[in-house]
Short mmCIF file of C-alpha atoms and ligand atoms in Angstrom, two decimals:
data_model
loop_
_atom_site.label_atom_id
_atom_site.label_comp_id
_atom_site.label_asym_id
_atom_site.label_seq_id
_atom_site.Cartn_x
_atom_site.Cartn_y
_atom_site.Cartn_z
CA MET A 1278 -12.40 43.84 41.23
CA ALA A 1279 -9.88 40.73 41.25
CA ILE A 1280 -7.42 41.25 43.87
CA LYS A 1281 -3.68 41.09 43.09
CA TYR A 1282 -1.83 38.23 42.00
CA ILE A 1283 0.97 37.56 44.32
CA PRO A 1284 4.17 36.72 41.93
CA GLU A 1285 5.79 33.21 41.87
CA PRO A 1286 8.68 33.11 44.45
CA PHE A 1287 10.84 31.05 41.81
CA ARG A 1288 11.46 31.26 38.14
CA ILE A 1289 11.07 28.52 35.77
CA LYS A 1290 14.12 26.31 34.72
CA SER A 1291 12.55 23.53 32.89
CA VAL A 1292 9.27 23.35 30.84
CA GLU A 1293 6.60 21.06 29.62
CA PRO A 1294 4.76 22.12 26.53
CA LEU A 1295 0.92 22.18 26.40
CA ARG A 1296 -1.61 21.60 23.76
CA MET A 1297 -4.97 22.68 23.15
CA LEU A 1298 -7.35 20.21 21.01
CA SER A 1299 -10.22 21.74 19.07
CA ARG A 1300 -13.61 21.80 20.56
CA ASP A 1301 -14.64 19.12 18.29
CA GLU A 1302 -11.80 16.98 19.34
CA ARG A 1303 -12.46 17.41 22.85
CA CYS A 1304 -16.02 16.46 22.53
CA ARG A 1305 -14.84 13.40 20.99
CA LYS A 1306 -12.51 12.44 23.70
CA ILE A 1307 -14.60 13.12 26.63
CA LYS A 1308 -17.36 10.59 24.49
CA GLU A 1309 -14.72 8.14 24.12
CA ALA A 1310 -13.76 8.55 27.79
CA ASN A 1311 -17.38 7.44 28.55
CA TYR A 1312 -17.85 10.73 30.38
CA ASN A 1313 -15.37 9.99 32.97
CA LEU A 1314 -12.46 12.48 33.22
CA PHE A 1315 -10.16 9.86 34.83
CA HIS A 1316 -10.23 7.80 31.73
CA LEU A 1317 -8.94 10.81 29.70
CA ARG A 1318 -5.30 10.89 28.66
CA GLY A 1319 -3.28 13.70 30.38
CA GLU A 1320 -1.86 14.96 26.87
CA ASP A 1321 -5.70 15.84 25.81
CA CYS A 1322 -5.99 18.08 28.90
CA TYR A 1323 -4.65 21.67 28.26
CA ILE A 1324 -4.79 22.43 32.05
CA ASP A 1325 -5.05 19.52 34.26
CA LEU A 1326 -6.78 20.25 37.58
CA LEU A 1327 -7.95 16.89 38.23
CA THR A 1328 -5.91 16.70 41.41
CA ASP A 1329 -3.29 18.38 43.36
CA SER A 1330 -1.72 15.43 44.09
CA GLY A 1331 1.67 13.99 43.10
CA THR A 1332 1.25 16.71 40.10
CA ASN A 1333 3.38 19.33 41.52
CA ALA A 1334 6.71 20.71 40.62
CA MET A 1335 9.88 19.75 42.29
CA SER A 1336 12.67 22.49 43.16
CA LEU A 1337 16.37 22.38 41.89
CA GLU A 1338 17.08 21.07 45.33
CA GLN A 1339 14.91 18.11 45.16
CA TRP A 1340 16.25 17.42 41.70
CA ALA A 1341 19.59 17.53 42.82
CA GLY A 1342 18.57 15.23 45.81
CA VAL A 1343 17.50 12.94 43.15
CA MET A 1344 20.78 12.14 42.36
CA ARG A 1345 21.85 11.80 45.79
CA GLY A 1346 19.26 9.48 46.75
CA ASP A 1347 20.70 6.39 48.15
CA GLU A 1348 19.30 3.15 47.00
CA ALA A 1349 20.52 0.34 49.79
CA TYR A 1350 17.61 -1.87 50.58
CA ALA A 1351 18.06 -1.39 54.13
CA GLY A 1352 19.46 1.73 56.22
CA ALA A 1353 19.91 4.00 53.39
CA SER A 1354 21.03 7.41 54.36
CA SER A 1355 18.20 8.87 52.23
CA TYR A 1356 15.67 7.08 54.94
CA TYR A 1357 17.69 8.76 57.92
CA LYS A 1358 17.79 12.15 56.25
CA LEU A 1359 13.59 11.67 55.98
CA ILE A 1360 13.31 10.33 59.58
CA ASP A 1361 15.11 13.13 60.76
CA ALA A 1362 13.01 15.90 58.93
CA GLY A 1363 9.83 14.25 59.71
CA LYS A 1364 10.85 14.03 63.70
CA ASP A 1365 11.85 17.88 63.44
CA ILE A 1366 8.75 18.84 61.93
CA PHE A 1367 6.27 16.68 63.29
CA ASP A 1368 7.80 15.88 66.74
CA PHE A 1369 6.61 12.31 66.70
CA GLY A 1370 8.67 9.29 67.90
CA TYR A 1371 8.12 6.97 64.82
CA ILE A 1372 7.87 7.90 61.40
CA GLN A 1373 7.29 4.93 58.62
CA PRO A 1374 7.57 6.09 54.89
CA VAL A 1375 5.08 4.48 52.48
CA HIS A 1376 4.33 4.89 48.86
CA GLN A 1377 1.42 7.01 49.34
CA GLY A 1378 -1.58 8.12 51.67
CA ARG A 1379 -3.76 5.19 50.85
CA ALA A 1380 -0.79 2.74 51.53
CA ALA A 1381 -0.77 4.36 55.20
CA GLU A 1382 -4.38 4.03 55.52
CA LYS A 1383 -3.99 0.08 54.21
CA VAL A 1384 -0.99 -0.46 56.44
CA VAL A 1385 -2.71 1.27 59.92
CA PHE A 1386 -6.45 0.86 59.43
CA PRO A 1387 -6.83 -2.84 60.01
CA LEU A 1388 -4.81 -2.70 63.10
CA LEU A 1389 -7.39 -0.44 64.69
CA LEU A 1390 -10.80 -1.08 62.85
CA GLY A 1391 -12.83 -4.00 62.15
CA LYS A 1392 -16.46 -5.36 61.48
CA GLY A 1393 -18.82 -3.84 64.01
CA LYS A 1394 -16.31 -0.62 64.47
CA PHE A 1395 -16.85 2.69 63.49
CA ALA A 1396 -14.42 5.81 62.68
CA ILE A 1397 -15.68 9.30 62.96
CA SER A 1398 -14.14 12.23 60.86
CA ASN A 1399 -14.54 15.91 60.23
CA MET A 1400 -14.75 14.51 56.76
CA PHE A 1401 -13.33 11.22 55.05
CA PHE A 1402 -11.57 11.65 51.59
CA ASP A 1403 -12.59 8.98 49.14
CA THR A 1404 -9.92 6.36 49.63
CA THR A 1405 -9.95 6.95 53.40
CA ARG A 1406 -13.34 6.19 53.30
CA ALA A 1407 -12.50 3.11 51.28
CA HIS A 1408 -9.89 1.89 53.47
CA VAL A 1409 -12.14 1.87 56.52
CA GLU A 1410 -14.81 0.08 54.89
CA LEU A 1411 -12.59 -2.32 53.42
CA THR A 1412 -11.99 -3.47 57.07
CA GLY A 1413 -15.56 -3.71 57.77
CA ALA A 1414 -15.71 -0.69 59.72
CA ARG A 1415 -18.10 2.34 58.94
CA CYS A 1416 -17.49 5.78 58.32
CA ILE A 1417 -19.17 8.78 60.13
CA ASP A 1418 -18.66 12.33 58.72
CA CYS A 1419 -18.83 14.96 61.49
CA VAL A 1420 -18.29 18.31 60.08
CA VAL A 1421 -19.55 21.55 61.48
CA ALA A 1422 -22.98 22.61 59.75
CA ALA A 1423 -21.33 25.85 58.32
CA ALA A 1424 -19.36 23.70 55.65
CA LYS A 1425 -22.65 22.69 54.27
CA ASP A 1426 -23.30 26.03 53.41
CA PRO A 1427 -20.91 27.02 50.47
CA ALA A 1428 -21.86 30.96 50.42
CA LYS A 1429 -21.09 31.42 54.13
CA ARG A 1430 -17.99 33.03 54.91
CA VAL A 1431 -16.56 32.16 58.30
CA PRO A 1432 -13.21 30.81 59.01
CA PHE A 1433 -12.29 26.96 59.78
CA LYS A 1434 -15.13 25.50 58.07
CA GLY A 1435 -13.31 22.22 58.25
CA ASN A 1436 -13.71 22.02 61.88
CA MET A 1437 -15.36 18.97 63.64
CA ASP A 1438 -18.58 19.30 65.19
CA VAL A 1439 -17.56 18.48 68.58
CA ALA A 1440 -21.32 18.45 70.31
CA LYS A 1441 -22.15 15.86 67.40
CA LEU A 1442 -18.92 14.08 67.94
CA GLU A 1443 -19.94 13.47 71.79
CA ALA A 1444 -23.14 12.35 70.81
CA LEU A 1445 -22.03 9.82 68.50
CA ILE A 1446 -19.50 8.59 70.99
CA ALA A 1447 -22.42 8.39 73.51
CA GLU A 1448 -24.58 6.59 70.89
CA HIS A 1449 -22.50 3.97 69.61
CA GLY A 1450 -20.27 3.34 72.66
CA ALA A 1451 -16.42 4.61 72.86
CA GLU A 1452 -15.37 0.88 72.86
CA ASN A 1453 -16.83 0.45 69.09
CA ILE A 1454 -15.11 3.93 68.00
CA GLY A 1455 -11.95 2.52 66.71
CA LEU A 1456 -10.32 5.57 65.67
CA ILE A 1457 -11.37 9.41 65.09
CA VAL A 1458 -9.77 11.03 62.03
CA MET A 1459 -8.95 14.83 61.70
CA THR A 1460 -8.22 15.53 58.03
CA ILE A 1461 -6.37 18.85 57.95
CA THR A 1462 -7.35 20.70 55.61
CA ASN A 1463 -10.65 19.19 55.07
CA ASN A 1464 -10.39 18.35 51.42
CA SER A 1465 -14.06 17.06 50.89
CA ALA A 1466 -15.64 20.36 52.65
CA GLY A 1467 -13.33 22.39 50.16
CA GLY A 1468 -9.87 22.05 51.40
CA GLN A 1469 -11.23 24.02 54.36
CA PRO A 1470 -8.70 24.44 57.44
CA VAL A 1471 -9.01 22.99 61.03
CA SER A 1472 -8.60 25.44 63.85
CA MET A 1473 -6.09 24.94 66.64
CA GLU A 1474 -8.75 25.38 69.19
CA ASN A 1475 -10.94 22.67 67.31
CA MET A 1476 -8.41 20.14 67.30
CA ARG A 1477 -7.57 20.79 71.09
CA GLU A 1478 -11.08 20.37 71.98
CA VAL A 1479 -11.25 16.98 69.70
CA ALA A 1480 -8.05 15.65 71.33
CA LYS A 1481 -9.42 16.27 74.71
CA ILE A 1482 -12.73 14.06 73.96
CA ALA A 1483 -10.47 11.55 72.42
CA ARG A 1484 -8.43 11.14 75.55
CA LYS A 1485 -11.56 11.35 77.64
CA HIS A 1486 -12.83 8.22 75.95
CA LYS A 1487 -9.40 6.64 74.94
CA ILE A 1488 -10.03 6.74 71.45
CA LEU A 1489 -6.88 7.13 69.16
CA LEU A 1490 -6.97 10.35 67.36
CA ASP A 1491 -5.16 10.18 63.84
CA ILE A 1492 -4.44 13.23 61.71
CA ASP A 1493 -4.94 12.80 58.19
CA ALA A 1494 -2.12 15.04 57.22
CA ALA A 1495 -2.05 15.48 53.50
CA ARG A 1496 -2.41 19.17 53.53
CA TYR A 1497 -0.91 20.27 56.83
CA ALA A 1498 1.15 23.13 55.82
CA GLU A 1499 -1.66 24.95 54.02
CA ASN A 1500 -3.66 24.00 57.25
CA ALA A 1501 -0.88 25.71 59.23
CA PHE A 1502 -1.19 28.95 57.07
CA PHE A 1503 -4.65 29.53 57.58
CA VAL A 1504 -4.05 29.11 61.59
CA GLN A 1505 -1.53 31.87 61.22
CA ARG A 1506 -3.49 34.06 59.01
CA ASP A 1507 -6.71 33.60 60.66
CA GLU A 1508 -6.78 32.41 64.26
CA PRO A 1509 -6.06 34.75 67.19
CA GLY A 1510 -2.98 34.03 68.87
CA TYR A 1511 -0.92 32.72 66.11
CA ALA A 1512 0.02 35.33 64.00
CA ASP A 1513 3.68 35.69 65.05
CA LYS A 1514 4.21 31.91 65.32
CA SER A 1515 6.25 30.12 62.61
CA ILE A 1516 4.52 27.55 60.32
CA LYS A 1517 6.72 24.95 61.54
CA ASP A 1518 5.62 25.95 65.37
CA ILE A 1519 2.03 25.71 64.17
CA VAL A 1520 2.54 22.38 62.74
CA ARG A 1521 4.14 21.15 65.95
CA GLU A 1522 1.69 22.39 68.07
CA MET A 1523 -1.20 20.81 65.59
CA PHE A 1524 0.60 17.45 65.85
CA SER A 1525 1.04 17.36 69.71
CA TYR A 1526 -2.76 16.84 69.78
CA GLY A 1527 -2.56 13.39 67.46
CA ASP A 1528 -1.44 9.84 68.52
CA LEU A 1529 -0.77 8.97 64.78
CA PHE A 1530 -0.95 10.49 61.47
CA THR A 1531 -1.35 9.02 58.01
CA MET A 1532 -0.21 11.51 55.43
CA SER A 1533 -0.21 11.56 51.62
CA ALA A 1534 3.01 13.44 50.87
CA LYS A 1535 2.10 14.05 47.32
CA LYS A 1536 0.47 17.16 48.53
CA ASP A 1537 1.99 19.51 50.77
CA ALA A 1538 5.61 17.67 50.90
CA ILE A 1539 5.56 18.72 46.92
CA VAL A 1540 6.85 15.45 45.59
CA ASN A 1541 5.35 13.32 42.79
CA MET A 1542 5.23 10.11 45.11
CA GLY A 1543 5.20 9.52 48.88
CA GLY A 1544 3.68 9.00 52.07
CA LEU A 1545 4.15 8.81 55.79
CA ILE A 1546 2.81 7.16 58.99
CA GLY A 1547 3.92 8.51 62.19
CA VAL A 1548 3.25 7.33 65.82
CA LYS A 1549 3.82 9.72 68.47
CA ASP A 1550 4.93 7.41 71.10
CA ALA A 1551 7.97 5.21 69.49
CA SER A 1552 7.28 2.67 72.30
CA SER A 1553 3.64 1.84 71.37
CA PRO A 1554 3.16 -1.60 70.23
CA LEU A 1555 1.76 -0.37 67.06
CA VAL A 1556 5.06 0.38 65.79
CA PHE A 1557 5.92 -3.17 65.18
CA LYS A 1558 2.66 -4.06 63.79
CA ILE A 1559 3.01 -1.08 61.44
CA LYS A 1560 6.47 -2.47 60.46
CA ALA A 1561 5.27 -5.61 59.89
CA ASN A 1562 2.17 -4.71 57.65
CA CYS A 1563 4.68 -2.11 55.73
CA ILE A 1564 7.02 -5.07 55.37
CA SER A 1565 4.06 -7.09 53.62
CA PHE A 1566 2.43 -4.66 51.46
CA GLU A 1567 5.17 -1.85 50.78
CA GLY A 1568 8.68 -3.21 51.53
CA PHE A 1569 11.30 -3.09 53.87
CA TYR A 1570 10.46 -0.38 56.71
CA THR A 1571 13.48 1.70 55.78
CA TYR A 1572 12.10 2.44 52.43
CA GLY A 1573 8.31 1.56 52.31
CA GLY A 1574 7.79 1.23 48.61
CA LEU A 1575 9.89 4.14 47.78
CA SER A 1576 13.16 4.44 45.98
CA GLY A 1577 15.99 6.01 47.84
CA ARG A 1578 15.82 9.02 45.31
CA ASP A 1579 12.02 9.61 46.42
CA LEU A 1580 12.88 9.45 50.06
CA GLU A 1581 15.57 12.22 49.45
CA ALA A 1582 13.28 14.43 47.43
CA LEU A 1583 10.63 14.11 50.24
CA ALA A 1584 13.01 14.99 52.91
CA ILE A 1585 13.56 18.34 51.30
CA GLY A 1586 10.07 18.93 50.10
CA LEU A 1587 8.90 18.58 53.71
CA TYR A 1588 10.96 21.64 54.52
CA GLU A 1589 9.91 23.81 51.13
CA GLY A 1590 6.21 23.05 52.02
CA ILE A 1591 6.32 25.03 55.33
CA ASP A 1592 8.13 28.08 53.70
CA ASN A 1593 5.91 31.16 54.32
CA ASP A 1594 6.75 32.97 50.87
CA TYR A 1595 5.66 29.94 49.30
CA LEU A 1596 2.57 29.25 51.10
CA ARG A 1597 1.59 33.17 50.75
CA TYR A 1598 2.17 32.78 46.98
CA ARG A 1599 0.02 29.42 47.03
CA ILE A 1600 -2.92 30.62 48.91
CA GLY A 1601 -2.56 33.72 46.90
CA GLN A 1602 -3.41 31.71 43.68
CA MET A 1603 -6.55 30.43 45.25
CA GLU A 1604 -7.91 33.71 46.40
CA TYR A 1605 -6.97 35.61 43.23
CA LEU A 1606 -9.29 32.58 41.10
CA ALA A 1607 -11.67 33.17 43.89
CA SER A 1608 -11.80 36.99 43.47
CA ARG A 1609 -12.49 36.66 39.74
CA LEU A 1610 -15.42 34.13 40.60
CA ASP A 1611 -16.74 36.59 42.98
CA ASP A 1612 -16.75 39.33 40.51
CA ALA A 1613 -18.89 37.01 37.99
CA GLY A 1614 -21.37 36.08 40.68
CA ILE A 1615 -20.13 32.21 40.54
CA ARG A 1616 -20.53 30.52 44.09
CA TYR A 1617 -17.91 28.31 45.61
CA GLN A 1618 -17.12 26.88 48.68
CA SER A 1619 -16.01 30.23 50.48
CA PRO A 1620 -14.06 31.43 51.85
CA VAL A 1621 -11.51 29.69 49.34
CA GLY A 1622 -9.49 26.87 51.08
CA GLY A 1623 -6.15 25.75 50.30
CA HIS A 1624 -5.75 23.45 47.34
CA GLY A 1625 -8.33 24.79 44.92
CA VAL A 1626 -11.51 26.08 44.17
CA PHE A 1627 -14.62 24.04 44.87
CA VAL A 1628 -17.28 25.70 42.69
CA ASP A 1629 -20.63 25.15 43.81
CA ALA A 1630 -22.09 23.20 40.89
CA GLN A 1631 -25.49 22.80 42.62
CA ALA A 1632 -25.88 26.64 42.59
CA MET A 1633 -24.73 27.02 38.91
CA LEU A 1634 -27.08 24.29 37.78
CA PRO A 1635 -29.98 24.15 39.89
CA GLN A 1636 -31.93 22.16 37.17
CA ILE A 1637 -29.66 19.31 37.49
CA PRO A 1638 -30.51 16.99 40.67
CA TYR A 1639 -27.91 15.13 42.73
CA ASN A 1640 -28.48 11.84 41.00
CA GLU A 1641 -27.70 13.36 37.58
CA PHE A 1642 -24.26 14.70 39.39
CA PRO A 1643 -24.24 18.32 39.00
CA GLY A 1644 -20.58 18.57 39.89
CA GLN A 1645 -19.76 15.79 36.97
CA VAL A 1646 -21.88 17.79 34.46
CA LEU A 1647 -20.03 21.11 35.28
CA ALA A 1648 -16.84 19.34 35.26
CA ILE A 1649 -17.37 17.83 31.67
CA GLU A 1650 -18.27 21.20 30.62
CA LEU A 1651 -15.12 22.89 31.60
CA TYR A 1652 -13.26 20.19 29.60
CA LYS A 1653 -15.52 20.88 26.61
CA GLU A 1654 -15.24 24.56 27.06
CA ALA A 1655 -11.37 24.95 27.51
CA GLY A 1656 -9.70 21.58 27.94
CA ILE A 1657 -9.54 21.81 31.74
CA ARG A 1658 -9.81 18.74 33.65
CA SER A 1659 -11.34 18.83 37.00
CA CYS A 1660 -13.33 16.47 39.19
CA ASP A 1661 -16.75 15.99 40.87
CA ILE A 1662 -16.71 16.09 44.73
CA GLY A 1663 -20.31 15.38 45.39
CA SER A 1664 -22.87 12.44 44.80
CA TYR A 1665 -20.92 11.08 41.85
CA MET A 1666 -17.81 10.63 44.29
CA LEU A 1667 -19.97 9.71 47.31
CA GLY A 1668 -21.03 6.75 45.54
CA ASN A 1669 -23.64 4.20 47.10
CA ASP A 1670 -24.57 3.14 50.77
CA PRO A 1671 -22.41 0.17 51.20
CA ASP A 1672 -25.20 -1.56 53.02
CA THR A 1673 -28.14 -0.78 50.76
CA GLY A 1674 -26.42 -0.07 47.64
CA LYS A 1675 -28.51 2.96 47.18
CA GLN A 1676 -27.26 6.51 45.66
CA LEU A 1677 -26.16 8.71 48.59
CA HIS A 1678 -26.92 12.11 48.62
CA ALA A 1679 -24.01 14.30 49.21
CA ASP A 1680 -23.98 17.48 51.58
CA PHE A 1681 -22.73 19.53 48.53
CA GLU A 1682 -22.23 19.14 44.68
CA PHE A 1683 -18.82 20.78 43.93
CA THR A 1684 -16.71 20.92 40.82
CA ARG A 1685 -13.20 21.08 42.24
CA LEU A 1686 -10.46 22.67 40.31
CA ALA A 1687 -7.27 21.42 42.30
CA ILE A 1688 -4.17 23.46 41.48
CA PRO A 1689 -1.06 21.67 41.28
CA ARG A 1690 2.09 23.06 43.31
CA ARG A 1691 4.24 25.67 41.45
CA VAL A 1692 3.16 24.54 38.10
CA TYR A 1693 0.65 27.06 36.74
CA THR A 1694 0.88 30.78 36.20
CA GLN A 1695 -1.45 33.79 36.30
CA ALA A 1696 -2.39 33.24 32.83
CA HIS A 1697 -3.63 30.01 33.28
CA ILE A 1698 -5.60 31.08 36.24
CA ASP A 1699 -7.32 33.58 33.97
CA ILE A 1700 -8.17 30.96 31.77
CA MET A 1701 -10.04 28.91 34.25
CA ALA A 1702 -12.19 31.95 35.75
CA ASP A 1703 -13.05 32.95 32.03
CA ALA A 1704 -13.94 29.27 31.32
CA LEU A 1705 -16.20 29.31 34.24
CA ILE A 1706 -17.58 32.62 33.37
CA ALA A 1707 -18.45 31.29 29.73
CA ILE A 1708 -20.30 28.43 31.24
CA LYS A 1709 -22.31 30.15 33.73
CA LYS A 1710 -23.53 32.22 30.85
CA ARG A 1711 -25.25 29.44 29.03
CA ALA A 1712 -25.93 27.24 32.10
CA GLY A 1713 -29.54 27.43 31.66
CA ASP A 1714 -29.26 25.69 28.39
CA ILE A 1715 -27.84 22.54 30.20
CA LYS A 1716 -31.08 20.61 30.76
CA ARG A 1717 -30.13 17.20 31.87
CA GLY A 1718 -27.06 15.61 33.56
CA TYR A 1719 -25.58 11.78 33.45
CA ARG A 1720 -26.60 8.35 34.21
CA ILE A 1721 -24.07 5.66 35.04
CA THR A 1722 -23.99 2.67 32.85
CA TRP A 1723 -21.36 0.70 34.74
CA GLU A 1724 -19.79 1.11 38.10
CA PRO A 1725 -17.52 -0.97 40.24
CA PRO A 1726 -18.60 -1.58 44.05
CA ILE A 1727 -15.92 0.46 45.56
CA LEU A 1728 -14.50 3.84 44.78
CA ARG A 1729 -16.73 4.01 41.70
CA HIS A 1730 -15.84 7.16 40.46
CA PHE A 1731 -12.71 6.52 39.24
CA GLN A 1732 -13.63 3.71 36.78
CA ALA A 1733 -17.21 4.26 36.12
CA PHE A 1734 -18.75 4.63 32.73
CA LEU A 1735 -21.52 7.36 32.21
CA GLU A 1736 -23.85 8.82 29.24
CA PRO A 1737 -25.78 11.68 28.91
CA ILE A 1738 -29.40 11.40 29.72
CA ALA A 1739 -31.12 12.58 26.27
N1 LIG B 1897 -6.30 11.87 52.71
C1 LIG B 1897 -6.72 12.69 52.02
C2 LIG B 1897 -7.07 14.21 52.79
C3 LIG B 1897 -6.38 13.10 50.51
O1 LIG B 1897 -6.95 14.11 49.85
C4 LIG B 1897 -5.80 12.10 50.01
C5 LIG B 1897 -5.73 12.10 48.55
C6 LIG B 1897 -5.50 10.87 50.79
C7 LIG B 1897 -5.84 10.43 51.84
C8 LIG B 1897 -4.68 9.47 49.74
O2 LIG B 1897 -3.72 10.03 49.57
O3 LIG B 1897 -3.81 9.79 46.83
O4 LIG B 1897 -1.55 9.53 48.14
O5 LIG B 1897 -2.99 7.68 48.54
N2 LIG B 1897 -6.36 12.94 47.75
C9 LIG B 1897 -6.36 13.12 46.25
C10 LIG B 1897 -7.08 14.20 45.84
C11 LIG B 1897 -6.00 11.94 45.39
O6 LIG B 1897 -7.21 14.45 44.65
O7 LIG B 1897 -7.45 15.10 46.76
P1 LIG B 1897 -2.86 9.49 48.17
#
């Protein structure tokens, strides 16, 4: 039986109408979009679960902050408010705003990586992988084996495989590893958290080999909630204390603030040691790519909303409701025998499309097939996190075979209600009933060389 839905710790003050197209219209729209959900118009999606990034609902305090935003080019009061919040929560010496997460990557990675270098992560997300590769360096994923078994219910499936990490460093030479990246939560593995213990061990290895440790911190607050809930010794610690301890192990962080900081646009770079020579290089790159270092590509109003959102994102009641939504949806899927990356992670449900569509091979993209079916079934927009997203080997150009084929239903923060979540579950259950009738997947008819899933055109294989 489905678990109890945790009521929203807020009420609704402003509403946005939704429209459901007919089934025929949805089939026409997805065909016109060349079977790429990124090419659909937002207004043609009844429930939009493409991403939890920048799709969050701001609070009345944040909207009030928008009016208080100081638009001074240099040294705006909103900048100082953001810096104070960043230093307070993360205990880092230097905080740099940027316009989003990939901007942080673009500013920082070329300073530490380049041709012949490697970056090792518990798992890279797509843009992070792309920015490593754009420097000429290569990415190595090093997640624990449990992450690759969606049915296996163990905590902290986002962890780094530390034995493999040591072996990789020995194989390539510490001097060739430009960066270790800990992604919290581990998005590509299903929003799975990293334990404090794992972070501590990885930091020890990084320090031993004098390799910098970067925290890819997009969903740091959700990660802290899992530590509080599941890791021995943390039940009585506040989310803020857990965050501060987690960040104490990193040398720098790159953050998309469009997730756990509950804003529509923003990002941060943090450097632990404010006297590091990296700081001036970061400022210089930021001035070239993003704007002066006290606004970093954001309006004063964005800086202000972000400063407030950082605190709202670490509120315990909010996080309990937030993770509760995932658990409620997951429990409905359990009842229906639908497999997903379990236990459910922090920002969405990653349905195991390979398990639902075993007849579709990886190079016909099962995760994409299920995402298209969800759109046709109920106007729900989701996305593939599998071989379609992973793309081709940058050296050989050959299609890579992902460790899993997920369809991600990423849930925007404070946006959808229990009734919407029930529609998601009902749609998946309806598709499961007719899954055997889906015989073939999709082929790509055009693709760009990098981050192809955003732009590619597909067609059904007859
Ligand atoms: N790192 C992680 C772990 C992410 O999930 C993302 C974005 C980024 C970096 C880049 O941040 O979008 O602000 O430039 N993830 C989004 C997603 C897009 O849908 O999961 P960005």
